[in-house]
Amino acid sequence: MHSARGPSILRGVHPPGQARRGDRGRHYRTIAEATSLPLLVYNITTGVRLTAEDMKRIFEEIPSAVGMKYTDADYFEMRSILDLVDGQAIILAGRDELFLPALTIGAGGSIGTTQNIFPELFVGVHRAFLVGDWEKAQELQLKASRAVRVLLGYGSLEGRAQVQGLPPRTKGTFIGIWRHWGFFKGSPKSI
């Protein structure tokens, strides 16, 4: 996030690749001490998985840690993090294909990838969720999940280029699949 004066939050800070359990907090403390920006921890399961206990400790010990992007499919653990931080921080979903389930267990929102390509789908899911229109929320989430599947299957850069009407780097059946699923009626830009 940026303002006219520069960034307003330090976001997407990954855990160190091979950190031992006791070193995880130190990694984030070192980063937090180097800046006055609020810190958004990025929990993506690579080599190190941040547990609910890790996150509770990080939020207790680092005042500038304001939230977390949780990019894992283990929503039991996500709920455990929400319970342990008890409102001290915002937990944001990071899996676009699981946005609606994340909202149902308490995620405060989401930071995603395909949300940048299809913002209206995800805004629609969120609005339907907020008013309790579960049928509409599920319909839009299923459409979004299909979009994620196509992007993963055909490469997100090439897929994004085609969806946005840019010259594609590859030829294939991408647009045909999207039309089959009802994503657009005319040109790719008409989504």
Tab-separated table of N, CA and C in Angstrom, residues 21-30 54 57-58:
chain	number	residue	atom	x	y	z
A	21	ARG	N	11.821	-23.153	15.260
A	21	ARG	CA	10.668	-22.574	15.951
A	21	ARG	C	11.025	-21.316	16.740
A	22	GLY	N	12.070	-21.295	17.492
A	22	GLY	CA	12.417	-20.144	18.318
A	22	GLY	C	12.904	-18.936	17.540
A	23	ASP	N	13.333	-19.146	16.290
A	23	ASP	CA	13.874	-18.052	15.482
A	23	ASP	C	12.807	-17.263	14.731
A	24	ARG	N	11.605	-17.756	14.671
A	24	ARG	CA	10.578	-17.133	13.837
A	24	ARG	C	10.228	-15.730	14.308
A	25	GLY	N	10.053	-15.557	15.595
A	25	GLY	CA	9.748	-14.234	16.122
A	25	GLY	C	10.890	-13.265	15.914
A	26	ARG	N	12.114	-13.751	16.045
A	26	ARG	CA	13.287	-12.895	15.870
A	26	ARG	C	13.347	-12.334	14.449
A	27	HIS	N	13.008	-13.139	13.476
A	27	HIS	CA	12.980	-12.703	12.079
A	27	HIS	C	12.064	-11.480	11.926
A	28	TYR	N	10.862	-11.579	12.461
A	28	TYR	CA	9.900	-10.479	12.334
A	28	TYR	C	10.282	-9.282	13.202
A	29	ARG	N	10.845	-9.530	14.374
A	29	ARG	CA	11.319	-8.418	15.223
A	29	ARG	C	12.405	-7.618	14.505
A	30	THR	N	13.329	-8.317	13.860
A	30	THR	CA	14.410	-7.649	13.135
A	30	THR	C	13.844	-6.744	12.042
A	54	ASP	N	2.857	-19.436	17.345
A	54	ASP	CA	3.846	-18.518	16.763
A	54	ASP	C	3.217	-17.150	16.535
A	57	ARG	N	2.481	-15.132	19.722
A	57	ARG	CA	3.724	-14.567	20.251
A	57	ARG	C	4.179	-13.365	19.413
A	58	ILE	N	4.105	-13.492	18.100
A	58	ILE	CA	4.505	-12.386	17.220
A	58	ILE	C	3.645	-11.158	17.486
